[in-house]
CSV table of C-alpha atoms in Angstrom, one decimal:
chain,number,residue,atom,x,y,z
A,20,UNK,CA,0.2,0.2,0.2
A,21,UNK,CA,2.6,2.3,1.1
A,22,UNK,CA,4.3,2.2,-2.2
A,23,UNK,CA,1.2,2.6,-3.9
A,24,UNK,CA,0.9,6.2,-2.3
A,25,UNK,CA,4.6,6.6,-2.6
A,26,UNK,CA,4.1,6.3,-6.6
A,27,UNK,CA,0.9,8.2,-6.8
A,28,UNK,CA,2.0,11.5,-4.6
A,29,UNK,CA,6.1,11.6,-6.9
A,30,UNK,CA,4.0,11.9,-9.5
A,31,UNK,CA,1.3,14.2,-8.8
A,32,UNK,CA,4.1,16.3,-8.2
A,33,UNK,CA,6.0,15.6,-11.4
A,34,UNK,CA,2.6,16.8,-13.1
A,35,UNK,CA,1.8,19.9,-10.7
A,36,UNK,CA,5.8,21.5,-11.3
A,37,UNK,CA,6.2,19.9,-15.0
A,38,UNK,CA,6.0,23.1,-17.1
A,39,UNK,CA,7.3,23.3,-21.2
A,40,UNK,CA,6.7,19.4,-20.9
A,41,UNK,CA,8.5,17.2,-22.8
A,42,UNK,CA,12.6,17.2,-22.5
A,43,UNK,CA,11.8,20.1,-19.8
A,44,UNK,CA,10.2,17.8,-17.3
A,45,UNK,CA,13.3,15.8,-17.8
A,46,UNK,CA,15.3,17.0,-14.7
A,47,UNK,CA,12.1,16.8,-12.8
A,48,UNK,CA,11.2,13.2,-13.2
A,49,UNK,CA,15.1,12.1,-12.9
A,50,UNK,CA,15.2,14.3,-9.1
A,51,UNK,CA,12.1,12.8,-7.9
A,52,UNK,CA,12.7,9.2,-9.7
A,53,UNK,CA,16.8,8.2,-10.1
A,54,UNK,CA,18.3,10.4,-6.6
A,55,UNK,CA,17.4,9.9,-3.2
A,56,UNK,CA,15.4,9.3,-1.4
A,57,UNK,CA,13.2,6.7,-4.0
A,58,UNK,CA,16.3,5.7,-6.4
A,59,UNK,CA,13.3,4.0,-8.0
A,60,UNK,CA,15.9,3.9,-11.2
A,61,UNK,CA,19.4,3.8,-11.8
A,62,UNK,CA,20.3,6.6,-14.8
A,63,UNK,CA,21.4,4.2,-17.1
A,64,UNK,CA,17.1,2.8,-17.0
A,65,UNK,CA,16.6,6.1,-17.1
A,66,UNK,CA,18.3,7.2,-20.1
A,67,UNK,CA,16.7,4.2,-21.7
A,68,UNK,CA,13.1,5.0,-21.0
A,69,UNK,CA,13.9,8.8,-22.9
A,70,UNK,CA,14.7,6.6,-26.1
A,71,UNK,CA,12.1,4.2,-25.3
A,72,UNK,CA,9.7,7.2,-24.9
A,73,UNK,CA,11.0,8.5,-28.7
A,74,UNK,CA,10.4,5.4,-30.3
A,75,UNK,CA,6.6,4.9,-28.5
A,76,UNK,CA,3.9,6.9,-28.8
A,77,UNK,CA,2.6,9.4,-26.1
A,78,UNK,CA,4.2,11.9,-24.1
A,79,UNK,CA,7.4,11.5,-22.1
A,80,UNK,CA,6.0,12.1,-18.4
A,81,UNK,CA,2.5,9.6,-19.1
A,82,UNK,CA,6.0,6.9,-20.6
A,83,UNK,CA,7.9,7.2,-17.2
A,84,UNK,CA,4.7,7.3,-15.1
A,85,UNK,CA,3.9,3.8,-16.8
A,86,UNK,CA,7.3,2.3,-16.6
A,87,UNK,CA,8.3,3.5,-13.4
A,88,UNK,CA,4.9,2.1,-11.9
A,89,UNK,CA,5.4,-1.3,-12.8
A,90,UNK,CA,8.9,-1.8,-12.2
A,91,UNK,CA,8.6,-0.6,-9.0
A,92,UNK,CA,5.9,-2.3,-7.8
A,93,UNK,CA,5.9,-5.5,-10.1
A,94,UNK,CA,2.2,-5.1,-10.8
A,95,UNK,CA,0.2,-3.5,-13.5
A,96,UNK,CA,-2.0,-1.4,-10.3
A,97,UNK,CA,1.5,0.3,-10.0
A,98,UNK,CA,1.5,2.2,-13.4
A,99,UNK,CA,-2.2,2.5,-13.3
A,100,UNK,CA,-1.6,5.0,-10.0
A,101,UNK,CA,1.4,6.6,-11.1
A,102,UNK,CA,0.3,7.3,-14.8
A,103,UNK,CA,-3.1,8.4,-12.7
A,104,UNK,CA,-1.0,11.0,-10.4
A,105,UNK,CA,0.8,12.4,-13.2
A,106,UNK,CA,-2.3,13.1,-15.3
A,107,UNK,CA,-4.5,14.8,-12.5
A,108,UNK,CA,-2.5,17.5,-11.7
A,109,UNK,CA,-3.1,19.0,-15.6
A,110,UNK,CA,-6.8,17.9,-15.9
A,111,UNK,CA,-7.6,19.4,-13.0
A,112,UNK,CA,-5.8,23.3,-13.9
A,113,UNK,CA,-6.7,21.9,-17.5
A,114,UNK,CA,-10.2,22.3,-16.7
A,115,UNK,CA,-10.3,25.5,-14.5
A,116,UNK,CA,-8.7,27.2,-17.4
A,117,UNK,CA,-10.6,25.8,-20.3
A,118,UNK,CA,-13.9,26.8,-17.9
A,119,UNK,CA,-12.5,30.4,-17.6
A,120,UNK,CA,-11.0,30.5,-20.8
A,121,UNK,CA,-11.7,34.3,-21.7
A,122,UNK,CA,-10.7,35.7,-18.2
A,123,UNK,CA,-7.1,33.8,-18.8
A,124,UNK,CA,-6.5,34.4,-22.2
A,125,UNK,CA,-6.2,38.2,-21.5
A,126,UNK,CA,-4.9,37.7,-17.2
A,127,UNK,CA,-2.0,40.2,-17.5
A,128,UNK,CA,-0.8,37.9,-13.6
A,129,UNK,CA,-0.7,34.9,-16.1
A,130,UNK,CA,1.8,37.0,-18.8
A,131,UNK,CA,4.2,38.1,-16.1
A,132,UNK,CA,4.3,34.5,-14.4
A,133,UNK,CA,5.4,32.7,-18.1
A,134,UNK,CA,7.5,35.5,-19.4
A,135,UNK,CA,9.6,34.1,-15.8
A,136,UNK,CA,9.2,31.0,-16.8
A,137,UNK,CA,10.2,30.6,-20.6
A,138,UNK,CA,13.9,30.8,-19.3
A,139,UNK,CA,13.5,28.6,-16.7
A,140,UNK,CA,12.0,26.0,-19.3
A,141,UNK,CA,15.1,27.0,-21.5
A,142,UNK,CA,17.1,26.6,-18.6
A,143,UNK,CA,15.6,22.9,-17.4
A,144,UNK,CA,16.1,21.7,-20.8
A,145,UNK,CA,19.8,22.3,-20.9
A,146,UNK,CA,20.5,21.1,-17.1
A,147,UNK,CA,18.8,17.4,-19.2
A,148,UNK,CA,21.1,17.5,-21.4
A,149,UNK,CA,24.3,18.5,-18.9
A,150,UNK,CA,22.9,15.6,-16.7
A,151,UNK,CA,22.8,13.2,-19.1
A,152,UNK,CA,26.1,13.5,-20.6
A,153,UNK,CA,27.9,11.4,-18.3
A,154,UNK,CA,29.8,8.0,-18.3
A,155,UNK,CA,26.4,5.9,-18.4
A,156,UNK,CA,25.4,7.3,-22.1
A,157,UNK,CA,29.1,8.2,-22.8
A,158,UNK,CA,31.1,4.8,-22.6
A,159,UNK,CA,33.6,5.5,-25.6
A,160,UNK,CA,35.1,7.5,-28.6
A,161,UNK,CA,32.7,6.0,-30.5
A,162,UNK,CA,29.7,7.1,-28.0
A,163,UNK,CA,30.5,10.8,-28.6
A,164,UNK,CA,30.7,10.5,-32.3
A,165,UNK,CA,27.0,9.0,-32.3
A,166,UNK,CA,26.9,12.3,-30.5
A,167,UNK,CA,28.3,14.7,-32.9
A,168,UNK,CA,26.2,13.0,-35.8
A,169,UNK,CA,23.0,12.9,-34.0
A,170,UNK,CA,23.5,16.5,-33.1
A,171,UNK,CA,23.9,17.7,-36.3
A,172,UNK,CA,21.1,16.0,-37.8
A,173,UNK,CA,18.9,17.2,-35.5
A,174,UNK,CA,19.7,20.7,-36.3
A,175,UNK,CA,19.2,20.0,-39.6
A,176,UNK,CA,15.7,18.4,-38.2
A,177,UNK,CA,16.1,14.8,-39.2
A,178,UNK,CA,12.8,12.8,-38.1
A,179,UNK,CA,13.8,11.7,-34.4
A,180,UNK,CA,12.1,8.4,-34.9
A,181,UNK,CA,14.9,7.5,-37.7
A,182,UNK,CA,17.5,9.2,-36.0
A,183,UNK,CA,16.9,6.7,-32.7
A,184,UNK,CA,16.9,3.5,-34.9
A,185,UNK,CA,19.5,4.6,-36.9
A,186,UNK,CA,21.5,4.8,-34.0
A,187,UNK,CA,20.5,1.6,-32.7
A,188,UNK,CA,21.6,0.1,-35.4
A,189,UNK,CA,25.2,1.8,-35.5
A,190,UNK,CA,25.5,1.0,-31.9
A,191,UNK,CA,24.7,-3.1,-33.1
A,192,UNK,CA,28.3,-2.3,-35.5
A,193,UNK,CA,29.9,-0.9,-33.3
A,194,UNK,CA,29.6,-3.0,-30.0
B,24,UNK,CA,-22.3,7.5,-33.3
B,25,UNK,CA,-22.5,9.4,-29.9
B,26,UNK,CA,-20.0,12.4,-29.3
B,27,UNK,CA,-17.8,10.6,-26.6
B,28,UNK,CA,-17.6,8.1,-28.4
B,29,UNK,CA,-16.0,10.2,-31.0
B,30,UNK,CA,-14.5,12.3,-28.5
B,31,UNK,CA,-12.3,9.2,-27.0
B,32,UNK,CA,-12.0,7.8,-30.7
B,33,UNK,CA,-10.3,10.7,-32.4
B,34,UNK,CA,-7.9,11.2,-29.3
B,35,UNK,CA,-7.0,7.5,-29.4
B,36,UNK,CA,-5.7,8.1,-32.6
B,37,UNK,CA,-4.0,10.9,-31.4
B,38,UNK,CA,-2.4,9.0,-28.7
B,39,UNK,CA,-1.3,6.3,-31.1
B,40,UNK,CA,0.3,7.8,-33.3
B,41,UNK,CA,2.2,10.4,-31.9
B,42,UNK,CA,5.7,9.1,-32.1
B,43,UNK,CA,8.0,11.3,-30.2
B,44,UNK,CA,5.2,13.1,-27.9
B,45,UNK,CA,5.3,17.3,-27.4
B,46,UNK,CA,5.6,19.1,-30.7
B,47,UNK,CA,5.4,16.2,-32.9
B,48,UNK,CA,2.0,15.9,-32.3
B,49,UNK,CA,0.6,19.1,-32.3
B,50,UNK,CA,-0.1,18.9,-36.7
B,51,UNK,CA,-2.3,15.7,-36.2
B,52,UNK,CA,-3.7,16.9,-33.3
B,53,UNK,CA,-4.8,20.1,-35.2
B,54,UNK,CA,-5.5,17.7,-38.4
B,55,UNK,CA,-8.1,15.8,-36.2
B,56,UNK,CA,-9.8,18.5,-34.1
B,57,UNK,CA,-9.7,21.9,-36.6
B,58,UNK,CA,-10.0,20.7,-40.0
B,59,UNK,CA,-11.9,16.9,-39.7
B,60,UNK,CA,-14.2,17.1,-36.4
B,61,UNK,CA,-13.9,21.3,-36.7
B,62,UNK,CA,-14.0,21.2,-32.5
B,63,UNK,CA,-12.6,24.1,-32.9
B,64,UNK,CA,-11.6,27.2,-35.0
B,65,UNK,CA,-8.4,27.8,-36.4
B,66,UNK,CA,-7.7,31.3,-33.8
B,67,UNK,CA,-8.4,29.2,-31.0
B,68,UNK,CA,-6.5,26.4,-32.0
B,69,UNK,CA,-3.2,28.6,-31.2
B,70,UNK,CA,-4.9,29.6,-28.5
B,71,UNK,CA,-5.2,26.3,-27.0
B,72,UNK,CA,-1.3,26.0,-28.0
B,73,UNK,CA,-0.2,28.6,-25.8
B,74,UNK,CA,-2.6,27.9,-23.2
B,75,UNK,CA,-1.2,24.2,-23.1
B,76,UNK,CA,2.5,24.9,-22.5
B,77,UNK,CA,2.2,27.5,-20.0
B,78,UNK,CA,0.3,25.1,-17.6
B,79,UNK,CA,1.8,22.4,-16.0
B,80,UNK,CA,1.9,18.5,-17.5
B,81,UNK,CA,1.9,17.3,-20.7
B,82,UNK,CA,1.4,19.5,-23.8
B,83,UNK,CA,-0.9,16.4,-25.2
B,84,UNK,CA,-2.8,15.6,-22.2
B,85,UNK,CA,-3.8,19.3,-22.1
B,86,UNK,CA,-5.0,20.4,-25.1
B,87,UNK,CA,-7.4,17.1,-24.4
B,88,UNK,CA,-8.5,18.6,-21.6
B,89,UNK,CA,-9.2,21.5,-23.4
B,90,UNK,CA,-10.8,20.2,-26.5
B,91,UNK,CA,-12.5,17.8,-24.5
B,92,UNK,CA,-14.3,20.1,-22.2
B,93,UNK,CA,-15.4,22.3,-24.9
B,94,UNK,CA,-17.3,18.9,-26.0
B,95,UNK,CA,-18.6,17.3,-23.5
B,96,UNK,CA,-18.0,19.0,-20.3
B,97,UNK,CA,-15.9,17.7,-17.7
B,98,UNK,CA,-16.9,14.0,-18.7
B,99,UNK,CA,-15.9,15.4,-22.7
B,100,UNK,CA,-12.2,16.1,-21.1
B,101,UNK,CA,-12.0,12.8,-19.0
B,102,UNK,CA,-12.7,10.8,-21.9
B,103,UNK,CA,-10.9,12.9,-24.2
B,104,UNK,CA,-7.5,12.1,-21.3
B,105,UNK,CA,-8.0,8.7,-21.3
B,106,UNK,CA,-8.0,8.6,-24.7
B,107,UNK,CA,-4.7,10.6,-25.4
B,108,UNK,CA,-3.1,7.7,-22.4
B,109,UNK,CA,-4.5,4.4,-23.0
B,110,UNK,CA,-2.6,3.5,-26.7
B,111,UNK,CA,0.8,4.8,-24.9
B,112,UNK,CA,-0.2,3.4,-21.0
B,113,UNK,CA,-0.7,-0.5,-23.2
B,114,UNK,CA,2.4,0.1,-24.7
B,115,UNK,CA,4.8,0.9,-22.3
B,116,UNK,CA,3.4,-1.9,-20.1
B,117,UNK,CA,4.0,-4.3,-22.6
B,118,UNK,CA,7.8,-2.7,-23.2
B,119,UNK,CA,8.4,-2.6,-19.1
B,120,UNK,CA,7.2,-6.4,-18.7
B,121,UNK,CA,9.5,-7.6,-21.6
B,122,UNK,CA,12.7,-5.9,-21.4
B,123,UNK,CA,13.5,-6.7,-18.0
B,124,UNK,CA,13.7,-10.0,-19.8
B,125,UNK,CA,15.5,-9.1,-22.6
B,126,UNK,CA,18.1,-6.1,-21.2
B,127,UNK,CA,20.8,-9.0,-20.7
B,128,UNK,CA,20.8,-9.7,-24.2
B,129,UNK,CA,23.5,-8.5,-25.4
B,130,UNK,CA,21.7,-7.6,-29.1
B,131,UNK,CA,19.6,-5.3,-27.3
B,132,UNK,CA,22.4,-4.1,-24.8
B,133,UNK,CA,24.7,-2.7,-28.0
B,134,UNK,CA,21.4,-1.2,-29.8
B,135,UNK,CA,21.1,0.8,-26.5
B,136,UNK,CA,24.6,1.9,-26.3
B,137,UNK,CA,24.0,2.9,-29.4
B,138,UNK,CA,20.8,5.1,-28.6
B,139,UNK,CA,21.9,6.4,-25.3
B,140,UNK,CA,24.1,9.2,-26.7
B,141,UNK,CA,22.0,10.0,-29.8
B,142,UNK,CA,19.3,10.5,-26.9
B,143,UNK,CA,21.4,13.0,-25.1
B,144,UNK,CA,22.2,15.2,-29.1
B,145,UNK,CA,18.4,15.2,-29.3
B,146,UNK,CA,17.8,17.0,-26.2
B,147,UNK,CA,20.9,19.4,-26.6
B,148,UNK,CA,20.4,20.4,-30.0
B,149,UNK,CA,17.2,22.6,-30.3
B,150,UNK,CA,18.2,24.2,-27.7
B,151,UNK,CA,19.6,27.2,-29.3
B,152,UNK,CA,16.6,27.5,-31.8
B,153,UNK,CA,14.4,27.7,-29.1
B,154,UNK,CA,15.8,30.6,-26.8
B,155,UNK,CA,16.1,32.3,-30.2
B,156,UNK,CA,12.3,31.2,-31.1
B,157,UNK,CA,11.6,31.9,-27.3
B,158,UNK,CA,13.0,35.5,-28.0
B,159,UNK,CA,14.0,35.9,-23.7
B,160,UNK,CA,17.0,37.9,-24.3
B,161,UNK,CA,19.9,38.3,-22.3
B,162,UNK,CA,18.3,38.2,-19.0
B,163,UNK,CA,16.6,35.4,-19.8
B,164,UNK,CA,19.5,33.8,-21.4
B,165,UNK,CA,21.4,34.3,-17.8
B,166,UNK,CA,18.1,33.4,-16.0
B,167,UNK,CA,18.4,29.6,-18.6
B,168,UNK,CA,22.0,29.4,-17.5
B,169,UNK,CA,21.5,29.8,-14.0
B,170,UNK,CA,18.4,27.2,-13.2
B,171,UNK,CA,21.0,24.8,-15.5
B,172,UNK,CA,23.6,25.1,-13.3
B,173,UNK,CA,21.7,24.9,-10.4
B,174,UNK,CA,19.8,21.6,-11.2
B,175,UNK,CA,22.5,20.2,-12.9
B,176,UNK,CA,25.5,20.3,-10.6
B,177,UNK,CA,23.9,21.3,-7.3
B,178,UNK,CA,20.8,19.4,-6.8
B,179,UNK,CA,18.7,22.0,-6.4
B,180,UNK,CA,15.0,20.4,-7.0
B,181,UNK,CA,13.2,21.9,-11.0
B,182,UNK,CA,10.0,21.8,-8.4
B,183,UNK,CA,11.2,24.4,-5.9
B,184,UNK,CA,13.0,26.5,-8.1
B,185,UNK,CA,9.7,26.5,-10.7
B,186,UNK,CA,7.8,28.1,-7.8
B,187,UNK,CA,10.4,30.6,-6.9
B,188,UNK,CA,10.8,31.8,-10.5
B,189,UNK,CA,7.3,31.8,-11.0
B,190,UNK,CA,6.7,33.9,-7.5
B,191,UNK,CA,9.5,36.5,-8.8
B,192,UNK,CA,8.5,37.0,-12.1
B,193,UNK,CA,4.8,37.8,-10.8
B,194,UNK,CA,6.4,40.1,-8.7
B,195,UNK,CA,8.9,41.9,-10.1
B,196,UNK,CA,6.2,42.3,-13.0
B,197,UNK,CA,3.5,44.1,-10.5
B,198,UNK,CA,5.9,46.4,-9.1
B,199,UNK,CA,6.9,47.3,-12.9
B,200,UNK,CA,3.4,48.4,-13.4
B,201,UNK,CA,3.3,50.0,-10.4
B,202,UNK,CA,6.3,52.1,-11.4
B,203,UNK,CA,4.7,52.2,-14.8
B,204,UNK,CA,1.6,54.0,-13.9
B,205,UNK,CA,3.3,56.1,-11.4
B,206,UNK,CA,4.9,57.9,-13.8
């Protein structure tokens, strides 16, 4: 029971503070799931989930909630509880926003808050990239070569799914 | 077909076919919701995107809550959210159950060894374009750098930082407004 409550509370927090969506939520998920006190996932597990999220449909936050919920509790119920936890705050907040849509549309206070959050979101994405540049993900010079190639390809807007598959195949050929 | 079922199926399709998450979902959502179903107008769609981005949580979930509410009230928003999340939930559950066994396979491990640095590159590469697009200025860049360093190297909780930045920008915004009124 304890583990279900803990899963729900942790992913509720991720849903509540996960501004910017996608990559911007990664440091938050990592902070809650990989770091102490929970240590539910290793650094390698974490990057693999991000990779799997790239290849499967759906938001990264939902994907990691389902994955962590299942692996931590060993049952599908853990996955249900964690996924509900991450979806509830956005559901409640967006319902309120939708309801007061016209009032929110030109709300100066919302604009003020978001003017500060925009740079913070970019900072969070940068933090995700910085923390992931570690010895788990970069094992030798071949990793660095893959990194540079995919970096250039992403700048030129190549399809991310094809890039993931190509680098997986490169891994098969190189290791 | 009842409206709620239509809502569920439309968002199920969106949840099913949007690989990559986030902004990759935008064109599909636009085609299904604005062009095919005409649940919201083009102009409303861009406002919806702005709201979905400034509210916490995954952009796709936020978008489904908004459209679901417009079509079928609170029930509609729950139905749409379920539609978006169920496909990825089921797929990840299957992967999680199998991956544990396949991790020790040398081919799977080699595949992931190639993927890991690629994922880091895909996170880092769009940063420059993103900061240009958001037009955050020099002060914004400093704030972004400070957030990045604090989170990555000082172990500060991103949730705490988000709360602090939100309060601080609200405060400075109000102070600036007051000063302008006095002048």
